[in-house]
Short mmCIF file of C-alpha atoms in Angstrom, two decimals:
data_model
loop_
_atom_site.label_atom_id
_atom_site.label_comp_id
_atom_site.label_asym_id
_atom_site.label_seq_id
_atom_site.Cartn_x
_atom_site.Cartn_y
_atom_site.Cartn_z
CA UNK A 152 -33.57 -24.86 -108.59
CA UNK A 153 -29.62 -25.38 -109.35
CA UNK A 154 -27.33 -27.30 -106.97
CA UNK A 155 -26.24 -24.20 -105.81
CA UNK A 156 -29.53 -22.97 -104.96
CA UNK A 157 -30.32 -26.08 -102.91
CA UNK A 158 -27.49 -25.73 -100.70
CA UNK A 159 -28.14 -22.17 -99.84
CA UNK A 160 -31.92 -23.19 -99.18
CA UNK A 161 -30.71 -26.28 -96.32
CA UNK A 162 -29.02 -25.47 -93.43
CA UNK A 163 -25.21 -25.92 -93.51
CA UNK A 164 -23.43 -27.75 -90.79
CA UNK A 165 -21.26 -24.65 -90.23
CA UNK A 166 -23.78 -22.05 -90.22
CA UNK A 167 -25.09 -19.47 -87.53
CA UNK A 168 -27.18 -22.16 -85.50
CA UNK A 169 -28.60 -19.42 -83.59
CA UNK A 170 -32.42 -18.46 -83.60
CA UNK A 171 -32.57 -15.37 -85.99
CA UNK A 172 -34.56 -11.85 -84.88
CA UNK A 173 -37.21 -12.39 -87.41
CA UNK A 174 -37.53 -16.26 -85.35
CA UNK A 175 -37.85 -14.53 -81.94
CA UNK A 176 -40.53 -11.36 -83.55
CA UNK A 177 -42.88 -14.76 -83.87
CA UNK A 178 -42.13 -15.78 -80.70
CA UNK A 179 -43.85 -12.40 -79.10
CA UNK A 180 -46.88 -13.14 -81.42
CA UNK A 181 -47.07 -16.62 -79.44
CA UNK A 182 -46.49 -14.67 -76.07
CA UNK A 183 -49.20 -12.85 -76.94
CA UNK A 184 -51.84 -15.88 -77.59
CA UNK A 185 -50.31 -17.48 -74.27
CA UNK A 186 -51.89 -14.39 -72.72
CA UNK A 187 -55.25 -14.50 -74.50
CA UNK A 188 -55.67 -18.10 -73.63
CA UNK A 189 -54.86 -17.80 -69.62
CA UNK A 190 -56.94 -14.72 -70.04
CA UNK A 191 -60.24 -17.13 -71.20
CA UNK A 192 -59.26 -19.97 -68.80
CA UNK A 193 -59.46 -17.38 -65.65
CA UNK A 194 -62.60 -16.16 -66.89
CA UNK A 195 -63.74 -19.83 -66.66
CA UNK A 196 -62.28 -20.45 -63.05
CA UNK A 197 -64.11 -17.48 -61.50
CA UNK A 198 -67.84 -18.04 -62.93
CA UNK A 199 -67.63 -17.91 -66.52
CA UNK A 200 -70.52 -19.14 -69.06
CA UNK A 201 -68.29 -21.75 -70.52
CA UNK A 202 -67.85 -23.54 -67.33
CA UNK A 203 -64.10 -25.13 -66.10
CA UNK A 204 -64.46 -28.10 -68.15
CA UNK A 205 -66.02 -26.87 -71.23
CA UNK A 206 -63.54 -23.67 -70.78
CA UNK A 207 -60.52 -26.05 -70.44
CA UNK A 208 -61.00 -28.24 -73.43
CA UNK A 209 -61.64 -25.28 -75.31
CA UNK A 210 -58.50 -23.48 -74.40
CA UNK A 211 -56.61 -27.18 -75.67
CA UNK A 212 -57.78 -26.94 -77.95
CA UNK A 213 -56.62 -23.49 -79.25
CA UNK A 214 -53.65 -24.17 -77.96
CA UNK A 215 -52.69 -26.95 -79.46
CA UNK A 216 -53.28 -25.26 -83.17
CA UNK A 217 -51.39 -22.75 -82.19
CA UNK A 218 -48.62 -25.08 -81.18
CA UNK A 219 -48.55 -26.90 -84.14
CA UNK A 220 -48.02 -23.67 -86.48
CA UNK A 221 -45.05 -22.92 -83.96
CA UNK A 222 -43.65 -26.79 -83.84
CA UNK A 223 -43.99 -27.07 -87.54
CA UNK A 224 -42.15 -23.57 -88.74
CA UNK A 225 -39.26 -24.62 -85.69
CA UNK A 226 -38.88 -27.92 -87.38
CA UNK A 227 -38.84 -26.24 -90.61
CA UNK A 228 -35.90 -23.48 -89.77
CA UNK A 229 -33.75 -26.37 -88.01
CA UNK A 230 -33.60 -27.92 -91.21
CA UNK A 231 -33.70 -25.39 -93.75
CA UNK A 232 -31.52 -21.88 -93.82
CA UNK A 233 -33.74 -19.34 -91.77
CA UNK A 234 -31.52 -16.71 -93.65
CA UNK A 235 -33.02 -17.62 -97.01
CA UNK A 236 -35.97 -15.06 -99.07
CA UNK A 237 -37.95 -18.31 -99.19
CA UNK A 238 -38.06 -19.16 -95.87
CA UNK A 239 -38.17 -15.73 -94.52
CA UNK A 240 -41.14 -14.99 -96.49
CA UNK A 241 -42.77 -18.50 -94.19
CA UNK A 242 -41.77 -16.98 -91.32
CA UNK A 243 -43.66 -13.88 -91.76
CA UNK A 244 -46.79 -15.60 -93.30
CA UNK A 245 -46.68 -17.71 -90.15
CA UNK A 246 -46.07 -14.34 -87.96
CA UNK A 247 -49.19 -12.85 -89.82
CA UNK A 248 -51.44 -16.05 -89.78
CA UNK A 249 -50.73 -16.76 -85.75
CA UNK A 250 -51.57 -13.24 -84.73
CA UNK A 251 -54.80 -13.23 -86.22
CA UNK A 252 -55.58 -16.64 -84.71
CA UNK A 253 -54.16 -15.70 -80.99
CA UNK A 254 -56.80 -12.51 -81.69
CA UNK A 255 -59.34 -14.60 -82.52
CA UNK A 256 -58.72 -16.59 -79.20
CA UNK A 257 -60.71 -15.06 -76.88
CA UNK A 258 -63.85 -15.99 -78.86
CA UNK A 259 -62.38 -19.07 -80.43
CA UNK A 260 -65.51 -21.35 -79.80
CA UNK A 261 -67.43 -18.51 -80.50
CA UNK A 262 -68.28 -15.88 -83.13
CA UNK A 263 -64.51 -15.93 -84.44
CA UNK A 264 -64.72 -19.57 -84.65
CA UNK A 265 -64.34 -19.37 -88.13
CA UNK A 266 -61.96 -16.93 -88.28
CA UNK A 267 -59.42 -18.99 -86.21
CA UNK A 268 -60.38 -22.08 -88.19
CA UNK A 269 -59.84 -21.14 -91.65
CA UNK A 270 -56.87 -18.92 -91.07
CA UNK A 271 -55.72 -21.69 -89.26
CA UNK A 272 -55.79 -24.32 -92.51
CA UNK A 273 -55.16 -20.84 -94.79
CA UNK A 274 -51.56 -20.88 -93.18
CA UNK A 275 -50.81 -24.26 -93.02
CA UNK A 276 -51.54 -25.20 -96.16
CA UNK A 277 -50.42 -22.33 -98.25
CA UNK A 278 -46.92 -21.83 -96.55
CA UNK A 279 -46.51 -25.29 -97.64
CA UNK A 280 -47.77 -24.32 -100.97
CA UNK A 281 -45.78 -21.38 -101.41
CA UNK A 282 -42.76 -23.18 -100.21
CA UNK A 283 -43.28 -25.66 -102.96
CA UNK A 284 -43.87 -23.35 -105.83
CA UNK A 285 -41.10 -20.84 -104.67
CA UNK A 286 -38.55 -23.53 -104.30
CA UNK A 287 -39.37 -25.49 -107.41
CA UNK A 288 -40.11 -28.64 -105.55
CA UNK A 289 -36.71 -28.52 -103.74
CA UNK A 290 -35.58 -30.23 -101.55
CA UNK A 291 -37.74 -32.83 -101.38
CA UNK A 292 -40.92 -33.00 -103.57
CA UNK A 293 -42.14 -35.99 -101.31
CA UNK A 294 -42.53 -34.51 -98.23
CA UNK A 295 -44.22 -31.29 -99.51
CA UNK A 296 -47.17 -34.26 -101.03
CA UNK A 297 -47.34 -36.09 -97.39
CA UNK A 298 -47.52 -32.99 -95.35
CA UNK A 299 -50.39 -31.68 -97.78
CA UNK A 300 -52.06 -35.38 -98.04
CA UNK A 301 -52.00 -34.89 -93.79
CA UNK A 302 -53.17 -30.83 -94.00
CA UNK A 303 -55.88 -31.65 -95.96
CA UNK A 304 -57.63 -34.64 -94.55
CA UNK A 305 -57.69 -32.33 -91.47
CA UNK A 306 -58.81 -28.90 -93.03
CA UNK A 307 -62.40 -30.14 -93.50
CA UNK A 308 -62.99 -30.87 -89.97
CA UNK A 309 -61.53 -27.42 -88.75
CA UNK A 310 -63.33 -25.70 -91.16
CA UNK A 311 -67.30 -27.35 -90.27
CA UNK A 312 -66.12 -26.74 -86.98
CA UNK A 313 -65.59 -23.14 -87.13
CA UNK A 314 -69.00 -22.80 -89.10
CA UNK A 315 -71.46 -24.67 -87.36
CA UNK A 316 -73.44 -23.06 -84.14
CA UNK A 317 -73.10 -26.30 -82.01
CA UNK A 318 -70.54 -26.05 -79.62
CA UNK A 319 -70.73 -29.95 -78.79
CA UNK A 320 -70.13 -30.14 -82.28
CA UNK A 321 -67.21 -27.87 -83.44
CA UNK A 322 -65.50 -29.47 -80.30
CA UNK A 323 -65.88 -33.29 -81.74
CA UNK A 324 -65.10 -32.23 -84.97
CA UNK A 325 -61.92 -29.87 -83.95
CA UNK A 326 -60.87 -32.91 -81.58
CA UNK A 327 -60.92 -35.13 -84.39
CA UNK A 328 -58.69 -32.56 -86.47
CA UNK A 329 -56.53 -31.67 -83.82
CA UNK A 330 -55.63 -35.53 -83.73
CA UNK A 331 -55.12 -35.96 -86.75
CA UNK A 332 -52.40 -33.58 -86.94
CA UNK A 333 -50.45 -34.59 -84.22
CA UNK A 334 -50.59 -37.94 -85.98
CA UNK A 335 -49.48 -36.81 -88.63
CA UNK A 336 -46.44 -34.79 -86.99
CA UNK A 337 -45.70 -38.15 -84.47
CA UNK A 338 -45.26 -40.22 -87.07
CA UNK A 339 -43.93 -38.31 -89.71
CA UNK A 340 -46.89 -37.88 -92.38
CA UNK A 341 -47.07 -41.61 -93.48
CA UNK A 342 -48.46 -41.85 -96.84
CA UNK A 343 -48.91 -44.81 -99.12
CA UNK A 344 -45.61 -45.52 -101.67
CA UNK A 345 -44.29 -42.54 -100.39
CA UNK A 346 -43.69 -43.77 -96.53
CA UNK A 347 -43.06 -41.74 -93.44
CA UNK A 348 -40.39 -39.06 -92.88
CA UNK A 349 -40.23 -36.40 -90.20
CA UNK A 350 -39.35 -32.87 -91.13
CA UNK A 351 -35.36 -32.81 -92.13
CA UNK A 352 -34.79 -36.23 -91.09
CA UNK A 353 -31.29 -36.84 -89.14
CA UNK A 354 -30.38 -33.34 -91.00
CA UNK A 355 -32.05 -31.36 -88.21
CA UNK A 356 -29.74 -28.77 -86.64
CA UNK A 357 -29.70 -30.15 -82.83
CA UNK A 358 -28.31 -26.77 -81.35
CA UNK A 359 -30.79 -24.42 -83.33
CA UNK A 360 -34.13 -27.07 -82.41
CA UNK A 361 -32.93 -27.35 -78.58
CA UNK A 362 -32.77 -23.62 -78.93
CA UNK A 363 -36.30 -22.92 -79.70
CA UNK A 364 -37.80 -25.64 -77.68
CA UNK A 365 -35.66 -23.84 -74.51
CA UNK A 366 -36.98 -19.97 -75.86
CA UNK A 367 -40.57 -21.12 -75.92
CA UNK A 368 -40.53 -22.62 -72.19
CA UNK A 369 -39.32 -19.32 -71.45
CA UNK A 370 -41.79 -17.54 -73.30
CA UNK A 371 -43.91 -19.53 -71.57
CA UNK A 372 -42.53 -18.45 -67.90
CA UNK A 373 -42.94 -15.17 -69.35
CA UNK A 374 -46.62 -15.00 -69.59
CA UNK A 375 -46.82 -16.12 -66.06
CA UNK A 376 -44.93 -13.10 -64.66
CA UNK A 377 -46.99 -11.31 -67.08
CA UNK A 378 -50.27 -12.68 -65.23
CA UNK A 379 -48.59 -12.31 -61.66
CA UNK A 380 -48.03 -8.47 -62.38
CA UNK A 381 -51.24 -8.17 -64.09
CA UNK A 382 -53.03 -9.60 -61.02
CA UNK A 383 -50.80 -7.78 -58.31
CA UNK A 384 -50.95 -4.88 -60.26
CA UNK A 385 -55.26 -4.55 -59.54
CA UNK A 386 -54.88 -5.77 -56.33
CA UNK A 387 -55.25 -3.77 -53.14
CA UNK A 388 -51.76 -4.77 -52.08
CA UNK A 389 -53.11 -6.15 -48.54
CA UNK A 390 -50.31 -8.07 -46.85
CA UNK A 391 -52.06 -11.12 -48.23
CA UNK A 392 -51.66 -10.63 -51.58
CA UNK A 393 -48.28 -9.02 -51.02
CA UNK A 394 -48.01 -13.16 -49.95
CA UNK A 395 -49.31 -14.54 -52.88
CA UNK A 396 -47.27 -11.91 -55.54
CA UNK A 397 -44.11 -13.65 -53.52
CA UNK A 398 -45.13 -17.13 -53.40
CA UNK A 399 -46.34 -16.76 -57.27
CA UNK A 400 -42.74 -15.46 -58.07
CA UNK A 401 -40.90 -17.77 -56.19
CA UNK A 402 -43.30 -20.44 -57.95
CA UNK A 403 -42.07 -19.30 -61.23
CA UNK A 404 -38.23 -19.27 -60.13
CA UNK A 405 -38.27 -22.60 -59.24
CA UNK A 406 -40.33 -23.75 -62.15
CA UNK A 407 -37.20 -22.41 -64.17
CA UNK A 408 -34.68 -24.03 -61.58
CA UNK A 409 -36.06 -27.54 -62.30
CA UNK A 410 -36.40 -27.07 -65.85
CA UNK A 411 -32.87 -26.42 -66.90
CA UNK A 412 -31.40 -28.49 -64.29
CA UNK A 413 -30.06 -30.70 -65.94
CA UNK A 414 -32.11 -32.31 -68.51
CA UNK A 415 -33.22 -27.95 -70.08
CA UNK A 416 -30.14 -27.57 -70.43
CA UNK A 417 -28.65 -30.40 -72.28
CA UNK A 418 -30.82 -30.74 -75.29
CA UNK A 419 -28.96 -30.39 -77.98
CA UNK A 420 -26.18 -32.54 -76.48
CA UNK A 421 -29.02 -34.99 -76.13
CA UNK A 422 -30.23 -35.05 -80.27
CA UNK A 423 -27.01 -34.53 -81.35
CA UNK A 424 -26.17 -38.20 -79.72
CA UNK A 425 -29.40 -39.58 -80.49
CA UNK A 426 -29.54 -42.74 -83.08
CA UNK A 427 -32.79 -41.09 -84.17
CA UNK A 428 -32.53 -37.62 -83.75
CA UNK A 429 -35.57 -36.54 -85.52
CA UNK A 430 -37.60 -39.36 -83.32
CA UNK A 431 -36.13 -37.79 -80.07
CA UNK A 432 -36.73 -34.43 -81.21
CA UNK A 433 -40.38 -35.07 -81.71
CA UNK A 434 -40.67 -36.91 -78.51
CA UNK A 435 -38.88 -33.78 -76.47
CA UNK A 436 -41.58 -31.46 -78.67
CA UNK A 437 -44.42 -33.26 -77.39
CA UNK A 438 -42.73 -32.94 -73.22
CA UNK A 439 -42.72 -29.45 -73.95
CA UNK A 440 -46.38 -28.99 -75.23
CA UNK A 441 -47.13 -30.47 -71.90
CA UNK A 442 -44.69 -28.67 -69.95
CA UNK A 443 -45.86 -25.59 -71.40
CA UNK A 444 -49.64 -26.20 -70.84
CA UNK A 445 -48.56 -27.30 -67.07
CA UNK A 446 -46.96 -23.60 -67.00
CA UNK A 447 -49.80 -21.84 -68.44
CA UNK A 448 -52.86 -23.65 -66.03
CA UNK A 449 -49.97 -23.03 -62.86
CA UNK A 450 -50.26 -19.02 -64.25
CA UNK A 451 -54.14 -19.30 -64.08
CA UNK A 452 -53.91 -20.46 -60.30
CA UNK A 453 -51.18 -17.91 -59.94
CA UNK A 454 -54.28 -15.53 -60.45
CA UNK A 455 -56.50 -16.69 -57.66
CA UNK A 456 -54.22 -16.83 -54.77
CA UNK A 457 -53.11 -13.25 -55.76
CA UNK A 458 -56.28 -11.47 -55.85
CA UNK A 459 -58.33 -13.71 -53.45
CA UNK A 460 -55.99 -15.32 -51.49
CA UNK A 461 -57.74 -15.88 -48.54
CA UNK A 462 -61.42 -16.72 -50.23
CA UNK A 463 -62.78 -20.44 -49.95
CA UNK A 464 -60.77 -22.66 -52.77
CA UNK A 465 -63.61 -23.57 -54.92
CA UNK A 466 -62.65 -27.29 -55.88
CA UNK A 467 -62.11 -26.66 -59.44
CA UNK A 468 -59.12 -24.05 -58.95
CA UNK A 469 -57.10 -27.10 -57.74
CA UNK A 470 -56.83 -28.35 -61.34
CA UNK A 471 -55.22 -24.75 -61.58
CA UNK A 472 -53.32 -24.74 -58.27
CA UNK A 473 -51.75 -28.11 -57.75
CA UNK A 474 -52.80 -29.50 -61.43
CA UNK A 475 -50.77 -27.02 -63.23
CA UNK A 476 -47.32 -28.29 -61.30
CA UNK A 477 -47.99 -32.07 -61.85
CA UNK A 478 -48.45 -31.42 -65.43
CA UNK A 479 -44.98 -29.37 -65.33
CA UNK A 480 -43.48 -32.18 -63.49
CA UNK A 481 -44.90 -34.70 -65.25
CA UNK A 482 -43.64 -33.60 -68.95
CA UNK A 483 -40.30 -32.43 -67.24
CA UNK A 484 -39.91 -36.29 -66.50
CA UNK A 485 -40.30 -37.42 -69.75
CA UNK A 486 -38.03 -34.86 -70.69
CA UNK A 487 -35.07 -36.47 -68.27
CA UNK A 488 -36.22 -40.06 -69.82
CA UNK A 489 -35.87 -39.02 -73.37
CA UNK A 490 -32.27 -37.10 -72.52
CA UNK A 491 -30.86 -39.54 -70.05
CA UNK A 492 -33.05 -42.60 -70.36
CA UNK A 493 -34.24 -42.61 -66.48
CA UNK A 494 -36.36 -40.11 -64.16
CA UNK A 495 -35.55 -39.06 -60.94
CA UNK A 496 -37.26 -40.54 -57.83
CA UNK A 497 -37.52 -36.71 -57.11
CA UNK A 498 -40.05 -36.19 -59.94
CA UNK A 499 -42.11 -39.17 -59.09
CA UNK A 500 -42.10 -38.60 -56.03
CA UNK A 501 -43.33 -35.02 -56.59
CA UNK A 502 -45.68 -36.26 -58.95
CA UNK A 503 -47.22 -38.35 -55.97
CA UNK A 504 -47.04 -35.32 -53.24
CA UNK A 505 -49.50 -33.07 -55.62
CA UNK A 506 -51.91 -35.93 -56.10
CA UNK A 507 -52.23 -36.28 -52.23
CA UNK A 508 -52.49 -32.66 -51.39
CA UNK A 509 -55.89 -32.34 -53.64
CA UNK A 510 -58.15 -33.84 -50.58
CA UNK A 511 -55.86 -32.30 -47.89
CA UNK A 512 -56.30 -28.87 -49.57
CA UNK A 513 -59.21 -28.96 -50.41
CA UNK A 514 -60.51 -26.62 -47.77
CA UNK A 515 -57.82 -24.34 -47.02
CA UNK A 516 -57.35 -20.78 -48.89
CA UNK A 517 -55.78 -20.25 -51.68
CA UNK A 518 -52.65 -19.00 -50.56
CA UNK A 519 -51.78 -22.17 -48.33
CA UNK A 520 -52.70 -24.51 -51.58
CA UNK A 521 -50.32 -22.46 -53.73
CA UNK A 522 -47.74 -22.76 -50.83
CA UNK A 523 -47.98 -26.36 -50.40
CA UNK A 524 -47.24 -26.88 -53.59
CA UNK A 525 -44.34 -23.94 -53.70
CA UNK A 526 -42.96 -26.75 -51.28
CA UNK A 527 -43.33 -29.70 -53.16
CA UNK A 528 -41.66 -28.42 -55.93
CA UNK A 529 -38.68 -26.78 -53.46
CA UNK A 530 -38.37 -30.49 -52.92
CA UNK A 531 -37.69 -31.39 -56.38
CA UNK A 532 -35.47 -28.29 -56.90
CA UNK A 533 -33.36 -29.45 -53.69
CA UNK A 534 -32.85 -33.20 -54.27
CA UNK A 535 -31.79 -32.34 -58.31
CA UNK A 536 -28.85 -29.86 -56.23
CA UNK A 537 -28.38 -32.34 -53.83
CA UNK A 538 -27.70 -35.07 -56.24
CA UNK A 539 -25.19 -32.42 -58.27
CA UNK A 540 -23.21 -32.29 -55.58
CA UNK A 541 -22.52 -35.39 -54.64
CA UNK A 542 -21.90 -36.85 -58.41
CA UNK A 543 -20.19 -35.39 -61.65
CA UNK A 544 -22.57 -33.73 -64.17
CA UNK A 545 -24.51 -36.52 -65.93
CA UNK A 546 -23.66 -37.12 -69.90
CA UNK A 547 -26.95 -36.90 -71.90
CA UNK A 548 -27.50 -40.69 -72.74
CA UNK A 549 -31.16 -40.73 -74.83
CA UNK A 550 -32.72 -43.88 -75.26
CA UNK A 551 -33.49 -43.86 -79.06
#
């Protein structure tokens, strides 16, 4: 590829940093898995085969693959030109490959194990492939060889996994490929002579990344609405649940609230100051995975004090109910440490109030567990206004 071909393939420092249409059509095929795994994790909460545990690891499990396809093409189009044949082709293989694995969800562990598995390694090895080839190994030969060296010491383990019967099994072997991606994409695909580099380096457009780390936390608020209006939808509408539609709403507002304020909505202020941008854009990936999967298991709870919201609280729904906040909270505060370099007493101290409510709600209905921690999380909401008010707005500072 010429000189002049290279420069249309990277991102320019002037260009439209803007997530494109063709960016946000994938980002409906990921709201669409987001459904199909709160969908399996209900089914586990209210008597399923799988069991909670079994049913939540599983669901991580899927998750997380389908995560990494997103993280990996988001890294990709913040460093190379989203507007370019090449990498518009990607986008759509990706768009392609991650709806037939968020249809494959529901039976993920199951008979369309293999499906998900090998169109799993299908994608993310041969968009890397086809990059390669269609950009004559431009711009940077090295990282396509690290990125494959990482893809396929993994692809083995996903693909016994999705072919043998053993549940036990596929799960040790898919754990064990699962972590050796996220290796791989922490520490930037070492590889022996060739070293370690992260996706684009410090050329990683700040304002386009922040973007699409921001548009997927929303996506993600988006599937719980979609579950609250699902749930209220079926209901009887007895004053009860009109209760629990509310509380779940509110719930979601303030989720939002404490999000963008202020650490949300600072992001790419944050990388663009960073020493190591590419290290503090990694580390603000991985605070959204959790945030995300907080948001998601908060949804499944959503469900329960909706549609039964008076019933005994069967002790595992709590790892819905108040578990799903505390994981919110606690990627949200490593979110504020890797923007400003310190964490509210707020968020700790939130953090703390969930943990404590488990044994004191541990017999009351659903609706009062869901309210308590409505309040906690009012809490956090109030003391980040509070502290607004009485100070200037705070300067992202990050720490690397």
């Amino acid at each position: 590829m010429s000189e002049g071909g290279d420069a249309r393939l990277l991102r320019s420092e002037t260009g439209l940093q803007r997530a494109t249409f063709l960016e946000l059509s994938l980002d409906l095929v990921l709201v669409f898995a987001l459904t199909r795994i709160s969908a399996r994790l209900i089914t586990d909460f209210t008597g399923g085969q799988r069991g909670v545990l079994a049913g939540l690891g599983q669901a991580l499990l899927l998750f997380l693959a389908l995560w990494a396809v997103w993280s990996l093409t988001v890294w990709s189009t913040s460093w190379l030109n989203p507007e370019a044949p090449i990498v518009q082709t990607v986008i759509i293989m990706t768009l392609t490959g991650a709806m037939v694995m968020a249809v494959a969800v529901p039976d993920g562990f199951g008979a369309r194990a293999s499906l998900f598995a090998v169109t799993y390694v299908t994608l993310q090895i041969g968009r890397v492939v086809y990059f390669h080839i269609a950009g004559h190994g431009q711009p940077d030969q090295r990282q396509t060889v690290r990125v494959l060296i990482w893809l396929g010491s993994s692809a083995p383990l996903w693909i016994v996994g999705g072919l043998v019967e053993e549940g036990v099994v596929r799960g040790s072997l898919w754990t064990a490929a699962v972590l050796v991606d996220y290796v791989g994409l922490f520490l930037g695909w070492p590889t022996p002579r060739l070293g370690a580099q992260p996706i684009g380096g410090q050329a990683i457009g700040a304002e386009h990344l922040a973007e699409r780390y921001q548009q997927f936390l929303l996506i993600a608020l988006g599937e719980a609405i979609f579950v609250i209006g699902l749930a209220f939808s079926g209901s009887e509408f007895h004053p009860a649940q009109i209760g629990g539609f509310a509380l779940a709403l509110a719930t979601t507002v303030l989720l939002w609230r404490i999000y963008f304020h202020l650490a949300g909505g600072v992001l790419g202020t944050a990388i663009s100051r960073s020493r190591n941008a590419s290290r503090l854009a990694t580390d603000m990936a991985f605070a959204h995975l959790v945030m995300i999967a907080g948001i998601v298991l908060t949804g499944v709870g959503f469900e329960l004090f909706i549609t039964e919201p008076l019933e005994n609280l069967a002790p595992p729904w709590l790892i819905a109910v108040l578990g799903g906040p505390a994981l919110f909270l606690a990627g949200r505060s490593a979110l504020e440490f890797q923007a400003f370099g310190r964490v509210s007493r707020s968020r700790a101290a939130g953090l703390l109030a969930l943990g404590l409510l488990a044994p004191a709600t541990l017999h009351l209905p659903p609706i009062a567990t869901g309210a308590a921690a409505a309040v906690v999380l009012r809490g956090v909401a109030g003391a980040d206004t509070r502290r607004s008010h009485r100070q200037p707005a705070e300067q992202p500072a990050p720490p690397v």
